[in-house]
């Protein structure tokens, strides 16, 4: 950490050109000390330890780190923004606008809002409501500070999903899709009673009612290769949309989803599955809250242990947007990864998985100036400024 810290001073302007100087710049291969970044019209045109001339507005970031803006491929926090209490719904446009401000304050430059078509929910995961949310997010995206995309998720047992999900894919409303199977007894819920923590229909049930509920879900389970699942996955592949598989728990399941065209495994349940995915070159997505807490809420794979074993793939916020920042610095502080590799998990690696690494995901010449300035000299790291395409979308000063 640095002994000297100056207060960042910069008058906010609409211009997307500036020089950030005297910073510790986190690049894909290391940390460049006392370095400068020159941004012109929203694009990085120079990263150097030399003084960068020009009449652009200048920001003295001595004592600060500059990281690439985080890219969050999986966060269902928007669901709680819309439904903060069970069956209490806020206007969708209000929720989208308000969560955008929170994301910028967390250093997130690109958000893939994860919106799920559930199996039997009448609430926020109802098929019709989910499509309404997706269209509203995309309608508002050009007005938001954070670059905003859609990660559409669906339960494979949701046979009625096709008339709702297929149109939004064809309309270009979806940038990532994942297939989920929350049937109790496998995947995330190997112990069916773990469902009581997460799934609203299971709350408040007595033991007998819950057993009936579990048996019914198990009877309604469908195989991964069900026709309509293959139809939706094939549609995404034909349009270049990455496909992920959720909560993979066996190598045999990896065989199936990889053959279907999935390139991302989200939250592998155990080390054997994570290591198998790594050996196949699949992108492994891990939860930042798991890293921060030092374990899984469901007693599944410990993300820190997976990263120590070499599975340093992708960090996502899962359900806590602020967790990415703290996971990155936790990995560095605990000696699990050097800072640049931890930062890659939150930026370059997700960019590669999403196919957008040609334009963003790292501090390199020619890429979009998606940048986050961090003050590390506090009890916890603090986001001071966030830029998306060179535009300042968050500032504490």
Coordinates of N, CA and C in Angstrom, one line a residue, residues 286-379:
X286 N -17.4 -18.1 -10.6 CA -17.5 -18.3 -9.1 C -18.1 -17.0 -8.5
X287 N -18.8 -17.2 -7.3 CA -19.4 -16.1 -6.7 C -18.5 -15.3 -5.8
X288 N -18.5 -14.0 -6.0 CA -17.7 -13.1 -5.2 C -18.1 -13.2 -3.7
X289 N -19.4 -13.3 -3.4 CA -19.7 -13.4 -1.9 C -19.1 -14.7 -1.3
X290 N -19.0 -15.7 -2.1 CA -18.3 -17.0 -1.6 C -16.9 -16.7 -1.3
X291 N -16.2 -15.9 -2.1 CA -14.8 -15.5 -1.8 C -14.7 -14.6 -0.5
X292 N -15.6 -13.7 -0.4 CA -15.5 -12.7 0.7 C -15.8 -13.5 2.0
X293 N -16.8 -14.4 2.0 CA -17.3 -15.1 3.2 C -16.4 -16.2 3.5
X294 N -15.6 -16.7 2.5 CA -14.8 -17.9 2.7 C -15.5 -19.2 2.6
X295 N -16.7 -19.2 1.9 CA -17.4 -20.4 1.8 C -18.7 -20.2 1.1
X296 N -19.3 -21.3 0.7 CA -20.6 -21.3 0.0 C -21.8 -21.3 1.0
X297 N -22.8 -20.6 0.7 CA -24.0 -20.6 1.6 C -24.6 -22.0 1.7
X298 N -24.5 -22.8 0.6 CA -25.1 -24.1 0.6 C -24.1 -25.2 0.9
X299 N -22.9 -24.9 1.4 CA -21.9 -25.8 1.8 C -21.4 -26.6 0.5
X300 N -21.4 -25.9 -0.6 CA -20.9 -26.5 -1.8 C -19.4 -26.0 -2.0
X301 N -19.0 -25.9 -3.2 CA -17.6 -25.6 -3.5 C -17.1 -24.3 -2.8
X302 N -16.0 -24.3 -2.2 CA -15.4 -23.1 -1.6 C -14.6 -22.4 -2.7
X303 N -15.0 -21.2 -3.0 CA -14.4 -20.5 -4.1 C -12.9 -20.2 -3.9
X304 N -12.5 -19.9 -2.7 CA -11.1 -19.6 -2.4 C -10.3 -20.9 -2.7
X305 N -10.8 -22.0 -2.2 CA -10.1 -23.3 -2.4 C -10.0 -23.6 -3.9
X306 N -11.0 -23.3 -4.7 CA -11.0 -23.6 -6.1 C -10.0 -22.7 -6.8
X307 N -9.9 -21.4 -6.4 CA -8.9 -20.5 -7.0 C -7.5 -20.9 -6.6
X308 N -7.3 -21.3 -5.4 CA -6.0 -21.8 -5.0 C -5.5 -23.0 -5.8
X309 N -6.5 -23.8 -6.3 CA -6.3 -25.0 -7.1 C -6.1 -24.7 -8.5
X310 N -6.2 -23.4 -8.9 CA -5.9 -23.0 -10.3 C -7.2 -22.6 -11.1
X311 N -8.4 -22.7 -10.4 CA -9.6 -22.3 -11.1 C -9.9 -20.8 -11.0
X312 N -8.9 -20.0 -11.4 CA -9.2 -18.6 -11.3 C -9.8 -18.1 -12.6
X313 N -11.1 -18.4 -12.7 CA -11.8 -18.0 -13.9 C -12.5 -16.6 -13.8
X314 N -13.8 -16.6 -13.4 CA -14.6 -15.4 -13.4 C -15.2 -15.2 -12.1
X315 N -15.1 -13.9 -11.6 CA -15.9 -13.5 -10.4 C -17.1 -12.8 -10.8
X316 N -18.3 -13.2 -10.2 CA -19.5 -12.4 -10.4 C -20.1 -12.0 -9.1
X317 N -21.0 -11.1 -9.1 CA -21.5 -10.6 -7.8 C -22.6 -11.5 -7.3
X318 N -23.2 -12.4 -8.1 CA -24.2 -13.3 -7.7 C -25.5 -12.6 -7.2
X319 N -25.4 -12.0 -6.0 CA -26.6 -11.3 -5.5 C -26.2 -10.1 -4.7
X320 N -24.8 -9.8 -4.7 CA -24.3 -8.6 -3.9 C -23.4 -7.8 -4.8
X321 N -23.8 -6.8 -5.5 CA -22.9 -6.1 -6.4 C -21.6 -5.6 -5.8
X322 N -21.7 -5.2 -4.5 CA -20.5 -4.7 -3.9 C -19.4 -5.7 -3.7
X323 N -19.8 -7.0 -3.8 CA -18.9 -8.1 -3.4 C -17.7 -8.3 -4.4
X324 N -17.8 -7.8 -5.6 CA -16.7 -8.0 -6.6 C -15.5 -7.3 -6.1
X325 N -15.6 -6.0 -5.8 CA -14.5 -5.2 -5.4 C -13.8 -5.9 -4.2
X326 N -14.6 -6.3 -3.2 CA -14.0 -6.8 -2.0 C -13.4 -8.2 -2.2
X327 N -14.0 -9.0 -3.1 CA -13.4 -10.3 -3.5 C -12.0 -10.1 -4.1
X328 N -11.9 -9.2 -5.0 CA -10.6 -8.9 -5.7 C -9.5 -8.6 -4.7
X329 N -9.8 -7.7 -3.7 CA -8.8 -7.4 -2.8 C -8.6 -8.4 -1.7
X330 N -9.6 -9.2 -1.4 CA -9.5 -10.4 -0.5 C -8.5 -11.4 -1.1
X331 N -8.6 -11.7 -2.4 CA -7.7 -12.6 -3.0 C -6.3 -12.2 -2.9
X332 N -6.1 -10.8 -3.1 CA -4.7 -10.3 -3.0 C -4.2 -10.3 -1.6
X333 N -5.1 -9.8 -0.7 CA -4.7 -9.7 0.7 C -4.4 -11.1 1.4
X334 N -5.1 -12.1 1.0 CA -4.9 -13.5 1.5 C -3.8 -14.2 0.8
X335 N -3.2 -13.6 -0.1 CA -2.0 -14.2 -0.8 C -2.5 -15.3 -1.8
X336 N -3.7 -15.3 -2.2 CA -4.2 -16.4 -3.1 C -3.9 -16.0 -4.5
X337 N -4.0 -14.8 -4.9 CA -3.6 -14.3 -6.3 C -2.9 -13.0 -6.2
X338 N -2.0 -12.6 -7.1 CA -1.6 -11.3 -7.2 C -2.7 -10.4 -7.7
X339 N -2.6 -9.1 -7.4 CA -3.7 -8.2 -7.7 C -4.2 -8.2 -9.1
X340 N -3.2 -8.3 -10.0 CA -3.6 -8.2 -11.5 C -4.4 -9.4 -11.9
X341 N -4.0 -10.6 -11.3 CA -4.8 -11.8 -11.7 C -6.2 -11.8 -11.0
X342 N -6.3 -11.3 -9.8 CA -7.6 -11.2 -9.2 C -8.4 -10.2 -9.9
X343 N -7.8 -9.1 -10.4 CA -8.6 -8.1 -11.2 C -9.0 -8.7 -12.5
X344 N -8.2 -9.5 -13.2 CA -8.6 -10.2 -14.4 C -9.9 -11.1 -14.2
X345 N -10.0 -11.6 -13.0 CA -11.2 -12.5 -12.8 C -12.5 -11.6 -12.8
X346 N -12.4 -10.3 -12.6 CA -13.5 -9.4 -12.5 C -13.6 -8.6 -13.8
X347 N -12.7 -8.8 -14.7 CA -12.8 -7.9 -15.9 C -12.4 -8.6 -17.2
X348 N -11.1 -9.0 -17.4 CA -10.7 -9.6 -18.6 C -11.3 -11.0 -18.9
X349 N -11.3 -11.8 -17.8 CA -11.9 -13.1 -18.0 C -13.3 -13.1 -18.3
X350 N -14.2 -12.4 -17.6 CA -15.6 -12.3 -18.0 C -15.8 -11.7 -19.4
X351 N -14.9 -10.8 -19.8 CA -15.0 -10.2 -21.1 C -14.7 -11.2 -22.2
X352 N -13.8 -12.1 -21.9 CA -13.4 -13.2 -22.9 C -14.6 -14.2 -23.0
X353 N -15.2 -14.5 -21.8 CA -16.3 -15.5 -21.9 C -17.5 -14.9 -22.6
X354 N -17.7 -13.6 -22.5 CA -18.8 -13.0 -23.2 C -18.5 -12.5 -24.6
X355 N -17.3 -12.7 -25.0 CA -16.9 -12.3 -26.4 C -16.8 -10.8 -26.6
X356 N -16.5 -10.0 -25.5 CA -16.4 -8.6 -25.7 C -15.0 -8.1 -25.3
X357 N -14.0 -9.0 -25.2 CA -12.7 -8.6 -24.8 C -11.9 -7.8 -25.9
X358 N -12.4 -7.8 -27.1 CA -11.8 -6.9 -28.1 C -12.0 -5.4 -27.8
X359 N -13.0 -5.1 -27.0 CA -13.3 -3.7 -26.8 C -13.2 -3.3 -25.3
X360 N -13.2 -4.2 -24.4 CA -13.2 -3.8 -23.0 C -12.6 -5.0 -22.2
X361 N -12.5 -4.8 -20.9 CA -12.1 -5.8 -20.0 C -10.7 -5.7 -19.4
X362 N -9.9 -4.7 -20.0 CA -8.5 -4.5 -19.5 C -8.1 -3.1 -19.9
X363 N -7.0 -2.7 -19.2 CA -6.5 -1.3 -19.4 C -5.4 -1.5 -20.5
X364 N -5.8 -1.4 -21.7 CA -4.9 -1.6 -22.9 C -5.2 -0.6 -23.9
X365 N -4.2 -0.1 -24.7 CA -4.5 0.8 -25.8 C -5.5 0.3 -26.8
X366 N -6.4 1.1 -27.2 CA -7.4 0.7 -28.1 C -8.7 0.3 -27.5
X367 N -8.7 0.0 -26.2 CA -10.0 -0.4 -25.6 C -10.7 0.7 -24.9
X368 N -12.0 0.5 -24.7 CA -12.8 1.5 -24.1 C -12.3 1.8 -22.7
X369 N -12.4 3.1 -22.3 CA -11.9 3.6 -21.0 C -12.9 3.3 -20.0
X370 N -13.0 2.0 -19.6 CA -13.9 1.5 -18.5 C -12.9 1.3 -17.4
X371 N -13.0 2.3 -16.4 CA -11.9 2.4 -15.4 C -12.6 2.6 -14.0
X372 N -11.9 2.1 -13.0 CA -12.4 2.3 -11.6 C -11.2 2.7 -10.8
X373 N -11.3 3.8 -10.1 CA -10.2 4.3 -9.3 C -10.5 3.9 -7.8
X374 N -9.5 3.2 -7.2 CA -9.7 2.6 -5.9 C -8.7 3.2 -4.9
X375 N -9.2 3.6 -3.7 CA -8.4 4.1 -2.6 C -8.2 2.8 -1.8
X376 N -6.9 2.3 -1.7 CA -6.7 1.1 -0.9 C -6.3 1.3 0.5
X377 N -6.1 2.6 0.9 CA -5.5 2.9 2.2 C -6.6 3.2 3.2
X378 N -7.5 2.3 3.3 CA -8.6 2.4 4.3 C -8.8 1.0 4.9
X379 N -9.7 0.9 5.8 CA -10.0 -0.4 6.4 C -10.4 -1.4 5.3

